[in-house]
């Protein structure tokens, strides 16, 4: 297997970058200690990681490096730890039926990472440089990409301010790390329905907040409500809007869809929800099937009414980790609505199958979502 060379042949600058990325390899690979058939989620890390540093001196991102994945030390006053000037993203690479390693919609993920950077006053990365670095990293750790259907290589870029300073202001220095982690299916139960509950004591993001950015601070504050939902026997919390506590927003780390008899409805990505790459893929796929998709506010009352009238057919969440996750039950203010807790709905299953078939290279890729990295 080799790095696909089509672009570099007609773009000498990118070849130069490949040549410049400094690679320090591990002395001994840890691969033998890992079970790629069942790696779990997010606890196993590949041998190497990429490091790109933003220099205070000349105000630019330096040439990327690839080093062994390892602990690092940092000052106790690290700005990112104290004030959350930190953003991340999450994407996947797959071993395909074509026996290549391919990334799913990396352009969308890099675009979003840079939008998150903008919201947090972090300097943006050149998307070409980022992609070249990622490709080099995956090429180097290609043996870590699981082959088993359902498993994948999860890619986690993280960018954070590294000044040691207790003043609340943007950092002058930054580090971008790209770590990769072989993962199995996100939900241990497989594609089994999950249950959700609202909780009027908590909201995730308000208008004008950072709800659309994948920034660390958005997640710490969700731990307590999520824990309470679990204690009550639900898989996750269903967020309603912060202003009126009326409109459905999203779930944990997933966007949400409601399948009615004749259409698909999902809340609009207008600042308070995270604009998911799978969300966008579901919308494209459904429209391609001729199913109208409405991106609009949908109240929790509308959901319960439609269910009572029998027009609401299915509910599902979408996100990189689980891809598609059927929602079988929603609890809100003492009322419970159940679609199906035993199995995913027909449409939900069809959507899951269609997106994963493209990711694993079993179907044509009509939307050009896949980018081969190693073939
Ligand atoms: C990452 C994330 C999603 C899903 O985004 P994808 O790009 O589809 O993985 C949805 N909501 C939140 C809060 C998220 O962090």
Short mmCIF file of C-alpha atoms and ligand atoms in Angstrom, two decimals:
data_model
loop_
_atom_site.label_atom_id
_atom_site.label_comp_id
_atom_site.label_asym_id
_atom_site.label_seq_id
_atom_site.Cartn_x
_atom_site.Cartn_y
_atom_site.Cartn_z
CA UNK A 1 0.00 0.00 0.00
CA UNK A 2 1.20 3.51 -0.74
CA UNK A 3 0.04 7.10 -0.38
CA UNK A 4 -2.17 7.89 -3.35
CA UNK A 5 -0.02 10.07 -5.49
CA UNK A 6 -2.41 11.68 -7.99
CA UNK A 7 -2.39 15.12 -6.37
CA UNK A 8 1.26 15.30 -5.59
CA UNK A 9 2.22 14.53 -9.18
CA UNK A 10 0.74 17.77 -10.41
CA UNK A 11 1.28 19.78 -7.24
CA UNK A 12 4.96 19.98 -6.31
CA UNK A 13 4.19 22.10 -3.23
CA UNK A 14 2.26 19.27 -1.63
CA UNK A 15 5.03 16.84 -2.41
CA UNK A 16 7.37 19.26 -0.68
CA UNK A 17 5.13 19.19 2.37
CA UNK A 18 5.14 15.39 2.41
CA UNK A 19 8.91 15.55 2.28
CA UNK A 20 9.03 18.11 5.08
CA UNK A 21 6.81 16.38 7.63
CA UNK A 22 9.27 15.17 10.20
CA UNK A 23 8.54 11.61 11.30
CA UNK A 24 9.89 10.07 14.48
CA UNK A 25 8.75 6.47 14.59
CA UNK A 26 8.16 4.24 17.59
CA UNK A 27 10.97 1.86 18.47
CA UNK A 28 8.53 -0.97 18.98
CA UNK A 29 4.91 -1.04 17.82
CA UNK A 30 2.16 -1.73 20.37
CA UNK A 31 -0.06 -3.27 17.69
CA UNK A 32 0.45 -6.83 18.93
CA UNK A 33 -1.09 -5.95 22.31
CA UNK A 34 -4.33 -4.74 20.72
CA UNK A 35 -7.41 -6.68 19.65
CA UNK A 36 -8.57 -4.88 16.49
CA UNK A 37 -11.60 -7.19 16.31
CA UNK A 38 -12.96 -5.71 19.52
CA UNK A 39 -11.13 -2.50 20.41
CA UNK A 40 -13.99 -0.86 22.34
CA UNK A 41 -14.42 2.89 21.90
CA UNK A 42 -11.77 5.52 22.45
CA UNK A 43 -9.38 3.75 24.79
CA UNK A 44 -6.85 2.27 22.36
CA UNK A 45 -4.49 4.61 20.50
CA UNK A 46 -2.38 3.94 17.44
CA UNK A 47 1.40 4.09 17.62
CA UNK A 48 1.75 7.65 16.34
CA UNK A 49 0.16 11.07 16.54
CA UNK A 50 0.62 14.25 14.55
CA UNK A 51 1.68 17.49 16.22
CA UNK A 52 1.38 20.95 14.67
CA UNK A 53 2.40 23.93 16.75
CA UNK A 54 1.42 27.55 16.35
CA UNK A 55 4.32 29.79 17.07
CA UNK A 56 3.96 32.97 19.04
CA UNK A 57 7.02 34.43 17.39
CA UNK A 58 5.98 34.45 13.74
CA UNK A 59 2.23 33.93 14.20
CA UNK A 60 1.90 30.87 12.03
CA UNK A 61 1.45 27.11 12.20
CA UNK A 62 4.78 25.34 11.96
CA UNK A 63 5.64 22.34 9.79
CA UNK A 64 3.78 19.27 11.12
CA UNK A 65 5.60 16.50 12.95
CA UNK A 66 4.65 12.90 13.55
CA UNK A 67 5.79 11.39 16.82
CA UNK A 68 5.02 8.33 18.94
CA UNK A 69 1.65 8.65 20.74
CA UNK A 70 2.76 9.42 24.26
CA UNK A 71 2.02 11.44 27.38
CA UNK A 72 3.22 15.02 27.42
CA UNK A 73 3.77 17.53 30.17
CA UNK A 74 2.25 20.98 30.32
CA UNK A 75 2.32 23.98 32.65
CA UNK A 76 -0.24 23.92 35.49
CA UNK A 77 -1.47 27.32 34.25
CA UNK A 78 -2.28 25.97 30.76
CA UNK A 79 -4.95 28.29 29.37
CA UNK A 80 -6.91 25.49 27.68
CA UNK A 81 -7.37 23.63 30.96
CA UNK A 82 -8.49 26.69 32.90
CA UNK A 83 -10.69 28.46 30.38
CA UNK A 84 -11.52 25.82 27.79
CA UNK A 85 -9.87 27.40 24.77
CA UNK A 86 -9.92 24.07 23.05
CA UNK A 87 -11.70 22.55 20.04
CA UNK A 88 -11.82 19.09 18.55
CA UNK A 89 -13.46 17.04 15.85
CA UNK A 90 -14.18 13.38 15.21
CA UNK A 91 -14.05 11.56 11.89
CA UNK A 92 -13.46 8.03 10.69
CA UNK A 93 -11.33 6.05 8.25
CA UNK A 94 -12.50 2.67 6.99
CA UNK A 95 -10.99 -0.39 5.42
CA UNK A 96 -13.22 -0.75 2.37
CA UNK A 97 -14.39 -3.69 0.31
CA UNK A 98 -11.98 -2.31 -2.33
CA UNK A 99 -9.22 -3.12 0.18
CA UNK A 100 -8.28 0.53 0.44
CA UNK A 101 -8.29 2.80 3.48
CA UNK A 102 -10.64 5.73 2.98
CA UNK A 103 -11.73 8.79 4.93
CA UNK A 104 -15.39 9.75 5.20
CA UNK A 105 -15.98 13.41 4.21
CA UNK A 106 -12.72 14.84 5.60
CA UNK A 107 -13.38 18.20 3.90
CA UNK A 108 -16.55 18.66 5.97
CA UNK A 109 -14.73 17.79 9.18
CA UNK A 110 -11.81 20.13 8.48
CA UNK A 111 -14.21 22.93 7.57
CA UNK A 112 -16.06 22.44 10.83
CA UNK A 113 -12.84 22.25 12.85
CA UNK A 114 -11.84 25.63 11.45
CA UNK A 115 -15.29 27.09 12.20
CA UNK A 116 -14.90 25.84 15.78
CA UNK A 117 -11.46 27.53 15.85
CA UNK A 118 -12.96 30.83 14.75
CA UNK A 119 -15.56 30.73 17.52
CA UNK A 120 -12.82 30.14 20.13
CA UNK A 121 -10.32 32.74 18.76
CA UNK A 122 -7.95 29.95 17.70
CA UNK A 123 -5.99 30.54 14.46
CA UNK A 124 -7.30 28.37 11.63
CA UNK A 125 -5.25 25.61 10.04
CA UNK A 126 -4.59 25.34 6.33
CA UNK A 127 -6.93 22.55 5.29
CA UNK A 128 -4.48 21.16 2.72
CA UNK A 129 -1.71 20.96 5.29
CA UNK A 130 -4.05 19.33 7.77
CA UNK A 131 -5.20 16.74 5.25
CA UNK A 132 -1.65 15.92 4.12
CA UNK A 133 -0.61 15.47 7.72
CA UNK A 134 -3.57 13.22 8.44
CA UNK A 135 -2.90 11.13 5.33
CA UNK A 136 0.73 10.73 6.28
CA UNK A 137 -0.27 9.66 9.79
CA UNK A 138 -2.82 7.11 8.58
CA UNK A 139 -0.38 5.80 6.02
CA UNK A 140 2.21 5.27 8.73
CA UNK A 141 -0.29 3.55 11.08
CA UNK A 142 -2.25 1.76 8.36
CA UNK A 143 -1.98 -1.57 10.19
CA UNK A 144 -4.08 -0.01 12.96
CA UNK A 145 -7.12 0.50 10.76
CA UNK A 146 -9.51 -2.35 11.66
CA UNK A 147 -10.63 -4.60 8.82
CA UNK A 148 -13.73 -5.98 10.51
CA UNK A 149 -17.06 -4.63 9.19
CA UNK A 150 -18.48 -2.26 11.79
CA UNK A 151 -15.08 -1.25 13.17
CA UNK A 152 -13.13 1.79 12.02
CA UNK A 153 -10.23 4.09 12.79
CA UNK A 154 -11.58 7.05 14.75
CA UNK A 155 -9.61 10.23 14.16
CA UNK A 156 -9.50 12.89 16.84
CA UNK A 157 -7.95 16.26 16.05
CA UNK A 158 -7.59 18.50 19.11
CA UNK A 159 -6.44 22.13 19.12
CA UNK A 160 -5.79 24.00 22.33
CA UNK A 161 -4.20 27.15 23.71
CA UNK A 162 -0.90 26.45 25.41
CA UNK A 163 0.00 29.73 27.13
CA UNK A 164 0.65 29.52 30.86
CA UNK A 165 -1.46 32.49 31.88
CA UNK A 166 -4.26 32.99 34.36
CA UNK A 167 -5.66 36.01 32.55
CA UNK A 168 -8.80 35.32 30.52
CA UNK A 169 -7.69 36.14 26.96
CA UNK A 170 -6.84 34.20 23.81
CA UNK A 171 -3.65 32.18 23.98
CA UNK A 172 -0.69 33.26 21.87
CA UNK A 173 0.54 29.69 21.33
CA UNK A 174 -1.43 26.62 20.27
CA UNK A 175 -0.93 22.93 19.73
CA UNK A 176 -2.88 20.81 17.27
CA UNK A 177 -2.72 17.08 17.91
CA UNK A 178 -4.19 14.41 15.68
CA UNK A 179 -4.56 11.09 17.45
CA UNK A 180 -6.17 8.00 15.99
CA UNK A 181 -7.99 5.21 17.74
CA UNK A 182 -9.25 1.89 16.38
CA UNK A 183 -12.89 1.57 17.46
CA UNK A 184 -15.65 -0.99 17.46
CA UNK A 185 -19.37 -0.26 17.30
CA UNK A 186 -20.20 2.70 19.57
CA UNK A 187 -23.20 1.22 21.31
CA UNK A 188 -22.39 -2.13 22.84
CA UNK A 189 -25.94 -3.28 22.15
CA UNK A 190 -25.34 -2.77 18.42
CA UNK A 191 -27.97 -0.98 16.38
CA UNK A 192 -30.56 -1.38 19.14
CA UNK A 193 -32.98 1.42 20.02
CA UNK A 194 -31.98 3.89 22.72
CA UNK A 195 -34.27 5.76 25.10
CA UNK A 196 -34.18 9.50 25.75
CA UNK A 197 -35.52 11.83 28.40
CA UNK A 198 -35.80 15.59 28.62
CA UNK A 199 -34.89 17.44 31.83
CA UNK A 200 -36.14 21.01 32.26
CA UNK A 201 -33.39 21.75 34.79
CA UNK A 202 -30.73 21.73 32.08
CA UNK A 203 -30.07 23.18 28.64
CA UNK A 204 -27.11 22.57 26.36
CA UNK A 205 -26.64 25.80 24.40
CA UNK A 206 -28.37 29.13 24.09
CA UNK A 207 -28.63 31.47 21.11
CA UNK A 208 -25.31 33.30 20.83
CA UNK A 209 -23.47 30.59 22.75
CA UNK A 210 -21.00 28.09 21.34
CA UNK A 211 -23.46 25.27 20.61
CA UNK A 212 -22.37 24.98 16.98
CA UNK A 213 -18.69 24.59 17.88
CA UNK A 214 -17.10 21.31 18.92
CA UNK A 215 -15.45 22.90 21.91
CA UNK A 216 -14.50 21.08 25.11
CA UNK A 217 -16.66 23.21 27.40
CA UNK A 218 -19.86 22.05 25.70
CA UNK A 219 -19.32 18.53 26.97
CA UNK A 220 -18.26 18.91 30.60
CA UNK A 221 -21.53 20.61 31.41
CA UNK A 222 -23.57 17.76 29.90
CA UNK A 223 -22.10 15.09 32.17
CA UNK A 224 -24.37 15.72 35.14
CA UNK A 225 -27.69 15.80 33.22
CA UNK A 226 -26.56 12.73 31.24
CA UNK A 227 -25.73 10.93 34.48
CA UNK A 228 -29.16 11.77 35.88
CA UNK A 229 -30.83 10.49 32.72
CA UNK A 230 -28.92 7.21 33.12
CA UNK A 231 -29.97 6.92 36.75
CA UNK A 232 -33.58 7.22 35.61
CA UNK A 233 -33.02 4.37 33.16
CA UNK A 234 -32.56 6.35 29.91
CA UNK A 235 -29.65 6.06 27.52
CA UNK A 236 -29.24 9.79 26.95
CA UNK A 237 -30.74 13.22 27.44
CA UNK A 238 -32.83 14.90 24.75
CA UNK A 239 -31.99 18.60 24.67
CA UNK A 240 -34.74 21.15 24.19
CA UNK A 241 -34.06 24.77 23.27
CA UNK A 242 -32.74 27.08 25.98
CA UNK A 243 -35.13 29.98 25.45
CA UNK A 244 -38.63 28.44 25.50
CA UNK A 245 -37.79 24.88 26.48
CA UNK A 246 -40.16 23.75 23.77
CA UNK A 247 -38.24 22.81 20.62
CA UNK A 248 -36.17 19.68 20.13
CA UNK A 249 -32.45 20.35 19.60
CA UNK A 250 -30.25 17.24 19.70
CA UNK A 251 -28.98 14.31 21.77
CA UNK A 252 -25.65 13.83 23.61
CA UNK A 253 -23.33 13.73 20.62
CA UNK A 254 -25.95 13.11 17.97
CA UNK A 255 -28.37 15.10 15.86
CA UNK A 256 -31.96 13.92 15.73
CA UNK A 257 -34.41 13.03 12.97
CA UNK A 258 -38.15 12.36 12.97
CA UNK A 259 -39.57 10.22 10.17
CA UNK A 260 -43.19 11.00 9.39
CA UNK A 261 -45.30 9.18 6.82
CA UNK A 262 -44.27 11.48 3.98
CA UNK A 263 -41.22 13.39 5.18
CA UNK A 264 -38.17 13.62 7.37
CA UNK A 265 -37.85 16.47 9.88
CA UNK A 266 -34.72 17.61 11.73
CA UNK A 267 -34.03 20.74 13.82
CA UNK A 268 -32.26 23.53 11.90
CA UNK A 269 -28.51 24.01 12.37
CA UNK A 270 -28.78 27.67 13.27
CA UNK A 271 -26.19 28.05 16.00
CA UNK A 272 -27.44 26.10 19.00
CA UNK A 273 -26.87 22.59 17.66
CA UNK A 274 -23.76 20.96 16.30
CA UNK A 275 -23.99 20.73 12.50
CA UNK A 276 -23.23 17.03 12.12
CA UNK A 277 -21.54 15.51 9.09
CA UNK A 278 -23.79 12.46 9.38
CA UNK A 279 -26.78 14.82 9.72
CA UNK A 280 -25.82 16.37 6.39
CA UNK A 281 -25.29 12.92 4.87
CA UNK A 282 -28.73 11.72 6.02
CA UNK A 283 -30.35 14.80 4.49
CA UNK A 284 -28.56 14.27 1.16
CA UNK A 285 -29.37 10.57 1.10
CA UNK A 286 -33.07 11.06 1.93
CA UNK A 287 -33.46 13.77 -0.71
CA UNK A 288 -31.74 11.50 -3.20
CA UNK A 289 -34.38 8.89 -2.41
CA UNK A 290 -37.07 11.48 -3.15
CA UNK A 291 -38.07 11.95 0.48
CA UNK A 292 -38.69 15.59 1.41
CA UNK A 293 -36.52 16.80 4.29
CA UNK A 294 -37.55 19.74 6.43
CA UNK A 295 -34.92 21.51 8.51
CA UNK A 296 -37.18 23.38 10.88
CA UNK A 297 -38.07 23.85 14.50
CA UNK A 298 -40.06 20.94 15.84
CA UNK A 299 -41.64 21.17 19.25
CA UNK A 300 -41.69 18.26 21.64
CA UNK A 301 -45.48 18.65 21.73
CA UNK A 302 -45.65 18.19 17.96
CA UNK A 303 -43.66 14.98 18.36
CA UNK A 304 -46.05 13.62 21.00
CA UNK A 305 -49.13 14.70 18.99
CA UNK A 306 -47.86 13.11 15.80
CA UNK A 307 -47.18 9.93 17.72
CA UNK A 308 -50.71 9.96 19.17
CA UNK A 309 -52.17 10.51 15.70
CA UNK A 310 -50.05 7.72 14.29
CA UNK A 311 -48.19 9.89 11.74
CA UNK A 312 -44.80 9.71 13.47
CA UNK A 313 -43.14 6.53 12.27
CA UNK A 314 -39.53 6.54 13.41
CA UNK A 315 -36.98 8.55 15.37
CA UNK A 316 -33.21 8.25 15.06
CA UNK A 317 -30.01 10.01 16.02
CA UNK A 318 -27.03 10.60 13.72
CA UNK A 319 -23.35 11.00 14.55
CA UNK A 320 -19.92 9.76 13.47
CA UNK A 321 -19.49 7.38 16.40
CA UNK A 322 -22.78 5.46 16.12
CA UNK A 323 -23.57 6.56 12.53
CA UNK A 324 -27.34 6.03 12.98
CA UNK A 325 -28.92 5.18 16.28
CA UNK A 326 -32.63 4.31 16.50
CA UNK A 327 -34.56 6.08 19.25
CA UNK A 328 -37.25 3.81 20.62
CA UNK A 329 -38.60 5.89 23.48
CA UNK A 330 -38.84 9.51 24.63
CA UNK A 331 -39.91 10.68 28.06
CA UNK A 332 -40.99 14.29 28.66
CA UNK A 333 -42.76 15.80 31.67
CA UNK A 334 -44.14 12.51 32.95
CA UNK A 335 -45.34 11.38 29.52
CA UNK A 336 -43.69 8.61 27.54
CA UNK A 337 -43.81 7.95 23.83
CA UNK A 338 -42.63 4.64 22.46
CA UNK A 339 -42.04 3.89 18.80
CA UNK A 340 -40.20 0.58 19.01
CA UNK A 341 -37.69 -0.44 21.66
CA UNK A 342 -37.11 -3.89 20.17
CA UNK A 343 -35.71 -3.12 16.73
CA UNK A 344 -34.75 -0.21 14.47
CA UNK A 345 -37.46 1.07 12.15
CA UNK A 346 -37.38 0.17 8.46
CA UNK A 347 -36.29 3.64 7.33
CA UNK A 348 -33.72 3.95 10.12
CA UNK A 349 -32.21 0.61 9.17
CA UNK A 350 -32.24 1.50 5.49
CA UNK A 351 -30.42 4.76 6.21
CA UNK A 352 -27.85 3.00 8.41
CA UNK A 353 -27.27 0.37 5.74
CA UNK A 354 -26.97 2.96 2.95
CA UNK A 355 -24.45 5.18 4.73
CA UNK A 356 -22.33 2.32 6.07
CA UNK A 357 -22.36 0.61 2.65
CA UNK A 358 -20.71 3.74 1.23
CA UNK A 359 -18.28 3.99 4.16
CA UNK A 360 -17.20 0.36 3.74
CA UNK A 361 -17.00 0.69 -0.03
CA UNK A 362 -19.71 -1.88 -0.69
CA UNK A 363 -21.79 0.54 -2.73
CA UNK A 364 -21.01 3.22 -5.28
CA UNK A 365 -20.26 6.60 -3.76
CA UNK A 366 -22.65 8.90 -5.67
CA UNK A 367 -21.93 11.92 -3.48
CA UNK A 368 -18.11 11.58 -3.54
CA UNK A 369 -17.96 11.27 0.23
CA UNK A 370 -14.98 8.92 0.38
CA UNK A 371 -11.34 9.96 0.05
CA UNK A 372 -8.84 7.13 -0.47
CA UNK A 373 -5.76 7.51 1.68
CA UNK A 374 -4.02 4.19 1.23
CA UNK A 375 -4.61 1.80 -1.65
C1 LIG B 1 -20.10 15.57 17.06
C2 LIG B 1 -21.49 15.89 17.47
C3 LIG B 1 -22.62 15.57 16.69
C4 LIG B 1 -22.53 14.73 15.45
O1 LIG B 1 -21.71 15.25 14.46
P1 LIG B 1 -21.12 14.27 13.34
O2 LIG B 1 -20.29 15.16 12.50
O3 LIG B 1 -22.29 13.71 12.60
O4 LIG B 1 -20.36 13.23 14.05
C5 LIG B 1 -23.85 16.01 17.12
N1 LIG B 1 -24.00 16.69 18.26
C6 LIG B 1 -22.96 17.00 19.06
C7 LIG B 1 -23.19 17.78 20.30
C8 LIG B 1 -21.68 16.61 18.69
O5 LIG B 1 -20.64 16.89 19.47
#
